[in-house]
Amino acid sequence: MTDIIDRLFYGRSVSDDELSLLISCDENDSLLFEKADAVRRKVYGNEVFIRGLIEISSYCRNNCFYCGIRAGNRDAERYRLTPDEILSCCRKGHELGFRTFVLQGGEDDAFNDDIICSLVSRIKSEFPECAVTLSLGEKSRESYAAYRKAGADRYLLRHETADEDHYRKLHPAGMDLNKRKKCLYDLKSLGFQTGAGFMVGSPFQTTENLVADIRFLEELKPEMIGIGPFIHHSGTPFADRPDGSVSLTLRLLAILRLMFPEVLLPATTALGTLLPDGRERGLKAGANVVMPNLSPVSVRKKYSLYENKICTGEEAAECLNCLKNRIRSAGYEMSFSRGDHKNYNRGATDVKI
Ligand code: SAM
Ligand code: FES
């Protein structure tokens, strides 16, 4: 097993069987975390990049079986921030030092392309030095191109699972893995720094599924990879399913850092929800991004993807201070730079449709 870790450390390939073995065995976790940390320090030093997350809408037309804000959850409280409210979250974040804003939400038709484009241009003209990341689900290539033209720099769209059968067990009929993959390739070809990813321990997930996820990521070459444990929500068909495992999430973070040395890898809120020091452990296993919440405190509890989500009561400044201390305690420093991907060429903004 140490030989497999060594080969990943030196950038060599491993077989599917070897990857399965590494994923399913916890015996070498400390060596794995040590090597992942060494790679991350070599590429990004001790910096942890901060992204301000603004949850712009809890309306969603989709019905993903795992998600607390799915359309079919009648008990979900719905809200939609206005463009002015979103701008004021950005202003507050900017004052605190944030240089990346992530606008995330359900697939809400009220946020049509014109509204999204005008919002992105307003943010970019007020804060030209900042990066704007969108995470608003599946759209047409034309819509993505329009967002890019308006100035959006990055897009997060987890593929959720790279296995078709597994995808069908997590989503209702009408949702299609190939469509999601096409969105990701569209985003890449339009010059977005693109994030894919998946939940760890989602219902029916097997080790083979995780190997397929990693192989898909190798093919896509995303700039960001978002992974976090699945956490049940009572208003979903998966209410009784067990939560994902923290230790498996940490092991996968480390494997991803070894296989994708330059990738931007968040220690997610879901990880911090299952274990109080989950995010710090994620950083020590190779993660190098955290995404504190900049949404107004009044709406935080309504963006309820899963139960017991942390940081729903604190103001952004409190969250930031708490995170700064947590990051330092883990042996890293919070960075206020835009934190672009190492190989990203900021000059290249040509939009090809
Ligand atoms: N609508 C956009 C999309 O589909 O990409 C962005 C919002 S969606 C809620 C963001 C991510 O939350 C999903 O990609 C999913 O992986 C994650 N998520 C949803 N429900 C979750 C749960 N119960 N536990 C952990 N993560 C969850
Ligand atoms: Fe749409 Fe979760 S089902 S955001």
XYZ file of C-alpha atoms and ligand atoms in Angstrom:
384
model
C 0.000 0.000 0.000
C 2.812 2.458 0.809
C 4.098 1.740 -2.692
C 0.782 2.937 -4.180
C 0.972 6.155 -2.128
C 4.564 6.668 -3.247
C 3.659 6.259 -6.890
C 0.862 8.831 -6.578
C 3.286 11.151 -4.760
C 5.715 10.966 -7.700
C 2.926 11.627 -10.220
C 2.792 8.100 -11.577
C -0.385 6.250 -12.470
C -2.100 3.540 -10.442
C -4.613 0.925 -11.566
C -8.319 0.916 -10.682
C -7.729 -2.017 -8.322
C -4.943 -0.157 -6.531
C -7.084 2.951 -6.238
C -9.958 0.870 -4.795
C -7.588 -0.629 -2.259
C -6.325 2.789 -1.212
C -9.861 4.190 -0.924
C -11.155 1.334 1.185
C -8.300 0.901 3.644
C -7.624 3.273 6.561
C -4.327 1.772 7.685
C -2.077 4.263 5.933
C -4.043 7.440 6.487
C -1.308 9.276 8.375
C 1.253 8.613 5.625
C -1.310 9.601 2.983
C -2.110 12.895 4.770
C 1.580 13.654 5.261
C 2.341 13.181 1.550
C -0.738 15.163 0.493
C 0.274 18.015 2.791
C 3.804 17.988 1.352
C 2.423 18.279 -2.205
C 0.019 21.053 -1.267
C 2.804 23.023 0.516
C 5.083 22.604 -2.504
C 2.433 23.986 -4.893
C 0.525 26.518 -2.755
C 2.715 26.993 0.362
C 0.744 27.379 3.574
C -1.967 29.590 2.021
C -5.652 28.815 2.479
C -7.847 30.755 0.052
C -11.073 32.331 1.253
C -14.221 32.505 -0.876
C -17.290 34.433 0.262
C -20.361 32.252 -0.312
C -23.629 34.048 -1.034
C -26.653 31.750 -1.183
C -28.831 33.755 -3.545
C -31.979 31.615 -3.767
C -33.513 28.577 -2.085
C -36.027 28.088 -4.916
C -35.188 25.141 -7.148
C -37.059 23.473 -9.986
C -35.114 20.225 -9.505
C -35.878 17.334 -7.237
C -32.524 15.728 -6.434
C -33.326 13.016 -3.896
C -30.595 14.082 -1.446
C -31.162 17.818 -1.328
C -33.122 19.703 1.348
C -34.173 22.529 -0.998
C -35.521 20.183 -3.700
C -38.766 21.416 -5.283
C -40.759 18.574 -3.686
C -39.866 19.552 -0.123
C -43.013 21.452 0.852
C -41.533 22.309 4.261
C -38.507 24.110 2.826
C -38.647 27.843 3.460
C -38.064 29.710 0.236
C -36.309 33.038 -0.247
C -34.680 34.920 -3.065
C -32.167 37.736 -2.537
C -32.536 40.840 -4.701
C -29.571 42.013 -6.801
C -29.180 44.962 -4.377
C -29.056 42.595 -1.399
C -26.445 40.460 -3.168
C -24.377 43.568 -3.967
C -24.533 44.615 -0.341
C -23.261 41.141 0.740
C -20.338 41.662 -1.682
C -19.635 45.125 -0.210
C -19.584 43.723 3.306
C -17.325 40.904 2.144
C -15.024 43.264 0.287
C -14.586 45.396 3.423
C -13.617 42.251 5.318
C -11.016 41.441 2.649
C -12.794 38.882 0.446
C -11.651 38.895 -3.184
C -13.813 36.026 -4.473
C -17.589 35.925 -4.328
C -19.414 32.662 -4.956
C -23.059 33.090 -5.950
C -24.823 29.798 -5.318
C -28.469 28.817 -5.503
C -31.100 26.369 -6.623
C -32.135 26.368 -10.284
C -34.458 29.326 -9.926
C -36.096 30.546 -13.157
C -36.648 33.974 -11.612
C -32.899 34.471 -11.951
C -33.008 34.585 -15.736
C -29.899 35.156 -17.858
C -30.433 38.927 -18.100
C -30.646 39.251 -14.325
C -27.608 37.028 -13.749
C -25.540 38.879 -16.380
C -26.455 42.302 -15.032
C -25.652 41.127 -11.498
C -22.258 39.775 -12.568
C -21.414 43.000 -14.457
C -22.420 45.137 -11.483
C -20.181 43.122 -9.161
C -17.270 43.165 -11.624
C -17.537 46.893 -12.263
C -17.642 47.724 -8.554
C -14.930 45.189 -7.657
C -12.823 44.631 -10.799
C -10.030 42.977 -8.838
C -12.377 40.280 -7.495
C -13.266 36.905 -8.973
C -16.925 35.999 -9.430
C -17.832 32.325 -9.179
C -21.287 31.079 -10.127
C -22.900 27.860 -8.921
C -26.402 27.954 -10.346
C -26.787 24.521 -11.887
C -27.274 23.254 -15.423
C -27.708 25.856 -18.185
C -27.334 25.960 -21.958
C -23.954 26.670 -23.493
C -25.360 30.033 -24.665
C -26.292 30.976 -21.108
C -22.860 30.020 -19.782
C -21.256 32.019 -22.618
C -23.349 35.058 -21.662
C -22.287 34.783 -17.997
C -18.656 34.547 -19.080
C -19.035 37.581 -21.310
C -20.568 39.474 -18.398
C -17.374 38.774 -16.446
C -17.914 35.564 -14.460
C -14.565 33.838 -13.864
C -15.422 30.481 -12.341
C -18.305 27.986 -12.188
C -18.957 25.191 -9.708
C -21.089 22.252 -10.833
C -20.475 18.992 -9.037
C -20.977 16.032 -11.360
C -22.366 14.193 -8.250
C -21.425 10.727 -9.547
C -19.795 9.555 -12.779
C -21.734 6.281 -12.854
C -25.003 6.327 -14.814
C -26.832 3.774 -12.647
C -25.784 5.550 -9.486
C -26.796 8.918 -10.991
C -30.284 7.532 -11.660
C -30.592 6.394 -8.024
C -29.821 9.922 -6.791
C -31.980 11.865 -9.251
C -35.496 11.675 -10.663
C -36.238 10.695 -14.266
C -35.472 13.592 -16.557
C -32.137 14.396 -14.961
C -29.281 13.016 -16.990
C -25.604 12.453 -16.207
C -24.615 13.094 -19.831
C -26.301 16.486 -19.727
C -24.412 17.360 -16.547
C -21.117 16.235 -18.067
C -21.823 18.280 -21.207
C -22.367 21.348 -19.021
C -18.943 20.780 -17.440
C -17.218 20.451 -20.829
C -19.045 23.576 -22.060
C -17.845 25.498 -19.013
C -14.245 24.355 -19.538
C -14.252 25.256 -23.211
C -15.688 28.705 -22.468
C -12.673 29.449 -20.293
C -14.301 29.191 -16.869
C -12.144 27.892 -14.055
C -14.408 24.936 -13.540
C -15.245 22.939 -10.435
C -16.680 19.415 -10.457
C -17.073 17.026 -7.533
C -19.294 14.671 -5.597
C -20.686 13.801 -2.185
C -18.869 11.153 -0.188
C -21.138 8.415 1.158
C -24.172 9.352 -0.914
C -26.786 6.567 -0.841
C -25.858 3.493 -2.928
C -22.290 4.765 -3.540
C -19.686 2.007 -3.965
C -15.890 2.108 -4.030
C -16.086 1.428 -7.782
C -18.250 4.548 -8.131
C -15.546 6.584 -6.373
C -12.881 5.186 -8.709
C -15.105 6.201 -11.655
C -15.451 9.684 -10.140
C -11.679 10.065 -9.969
C -11.235 8.774 -13.530
C -13.858 11.255 -14.758
C -12.009 14.070 -12.984
C -8.770 12.974 -14.688
C -10.526 13.286 -18.024
C -12.198 16.654 -17.295
C -9.180 18.267 -15.585
C -11.186 20.709 -13.461
C -9.468 23.624 -11.726
C -11.521 22.997 -8.569
C -12.856 19.813 -6.983
C -15.612 20.036 -4.375
C -16.178 16.984 -2.224
C -17.950 16.729 1.123
C -19.858 14.087 3.064
C -23.511 13.424 2.246
C -25.680 14.515 5.196
C -29.304 13.394 5.457
C -32.223 15.841 5.428
C -35.621 14.941 6.864
C -37.529 16.528 3.962
C -36.030 14.200 1.347
C -36.480 10.560 0.260
C -33.051 9.914 1.827
C -34.118 11.074 5.309
C -33.183 7.721 6.881
C -29.923 7.177 5.070
C -26.692 7.266 7.078
C -24.431 10.281 6.736
C -21.193 9.965 4.794
C -17.978 9.182 6.622
C -15.571 11.913 7.695
C -12.560 9.627 7.524
C -13.378 8.491 3.975
C -13.817 12.153 2.964
C -10.390 13.000 4.413
C -8.774 10.045 2.647
C -10.325 11.106 -0.664
C -9.168 14.707 -0.176
C -5.615 13.415 0.271
C -5.834 11.116 -2.766
C -7.188 14.005 -4.868
C -4.362 16.296 -3.723
C -1.788 13.672 -4.762
C -3.451 13.058 -8.122
C -4.269 16.731 -8.869
C -1.408 18.672 -7.218
C -2.561 22.087 -8.478
C -6.284 21.757 -7.906
C -8.202 24.138 -5.623
C -9.761 21.867 -3.030
C -12.206 23.168 -0.399
C -12.538 21.877 3.148
C -16.335 22.028 3.045
C -18.959 23.207 5.509
C -20.478 19.696 5.374
C -17.183 18.317 6.733
C -17.275 20.902 9.554
C -20.906 19.969 10.238
C -20.160 16.284 10.904
C -17.072 16.968 13.042
C -16.275 20.214 14.905
C -12.691 20.266 13.610
C -13.581 18.611 10.285
C -12.443 21.555 8.160
C -9.072 21.790 9.967
C -8.569 18.073 9.382
C -9.506 18.592 5.741
C -6.793 21.242 5.420
C -4.233 18.890 6.953
C -5.265 16.233 4.416
C -4.582 18.486 1.422
C -7.497 20.937 1.127
C -6.581 24.594 0.545
C -9.850 26.555 0.273
C -12.591 27.508 2.751
C -15.874 29.170 1.884
C -17.330 31.174 4.759
C -20.907 32.343 4.412
C -21.614 35.941 3.392
C -25.389 35.482 3.047
C -27.552 37.646 5.318
C -28.009 35.856 8.676
C -31.797 36.185 8.244
C -31.821 33.682 5.326
C -29.016 31.306 6.336
C -31.226 28.657 7.972
C -33.496 28.611 4.913
C -30.692 27.430 2.620
C -30.918 24.074 4.300
C -29.377 21.403 2.045
C -28.839 19.047 4.990
C -29.447 18.997 8.729
C -27.513 20.858 11.466
C -25.523 22.981 9.040
C -22.953 25.068 10.936
C -22.380 28.855 10.842
C -26.042 29.736 10.306
C -26.144 32.200 13.218
C -22.923 34.179 12.937
C -22.291 37.418 11.080
C -19.682 37.199 8.310
C -17.048 38.967 10.409
C -17.468 36.491 13.280
C -17.267 33.558 10.862
C -14.126 34.972 9.331
C -12.403 35.483 12.677
C -13.303 32.000 13.821
C -12.000 30.523 10.557
C -8.785 32.547 10.705
C -8.029 31.034 14.117
C -8.986 27.545 12.999
C -6.747 27.786 9.932
C -3.834 29.036 12.016
C -4.346 26.274 14.571
C -4.068 23.754 11.742
C -0.701 25.257 10.695
C -1.743 27.422 7.718
C -2.469 31.097 6.969
C -5.633 32.611 5.584
C -4.942 34.282 2.223
C -7.013 37.164 0.909
C -5.702 36.902 -2.649
C -8.068 35.876 -5.477
C -6.435 32.483 -5.341
C -6.624 31.559 -9.021
C -5.644 28.115 -10.193
C -1.871 27.932 -10.763
C -2.133 27.389 -14.516
C -4.972 29.789 -15.163
C -4.220 32.509 -17.698
C -6.199 35.541 -16.580
C -5.738 37.302 -19.910
C -7.593 34.616 -21.834
C -11.216 35.671 -21.751
C -12.236 34.951 -25.342
C -15.706 33.520 -25.397
C -16.300 30.993 -28.145
C -19.848 29.799 -28.574
N -28.086 24.159 -7.956
C -26.661 24.118 -8.021
C -26.191 22.758 -8.484
O -27.019 21.874 -8.676
O -25.005 22.597 -8.718
C -25.969 24.531 -6.748
C -26.644 24.234 -5.462
S -26.534 22.546 -4.928
C -27.474 22.602 -3.452
C -24.840 22.450 -4.361
C -24.350 21.087 -3.908
O -24.858 20.775 -2.631
C -24.724 19.918 -4.749
O -23.870 19.825 -5.865
C -24.604 18.732 -3.790
O -23.417 17.976 -4.021
C -24.576 19.404 -2.411
N -25.639 18.837 -1.551
C -26.957 18.834 -1.781
N -27.602 18.130 -0.821
C -26.643 17.672 0.031
C -26.691 16.864 1.196
N -27.835 16.381 1.658
N -25.525 16.600 1.822
C -24.357 17.093 1.355
N -24.265 17.848 0.246
C -25.401 18.144 -0.418
Fe -31.812 22.010 -6.676
Fe -30.751 20.949 -4.604
S -32.365 20.126 -5.825
S -30.319 22.899 -5.399
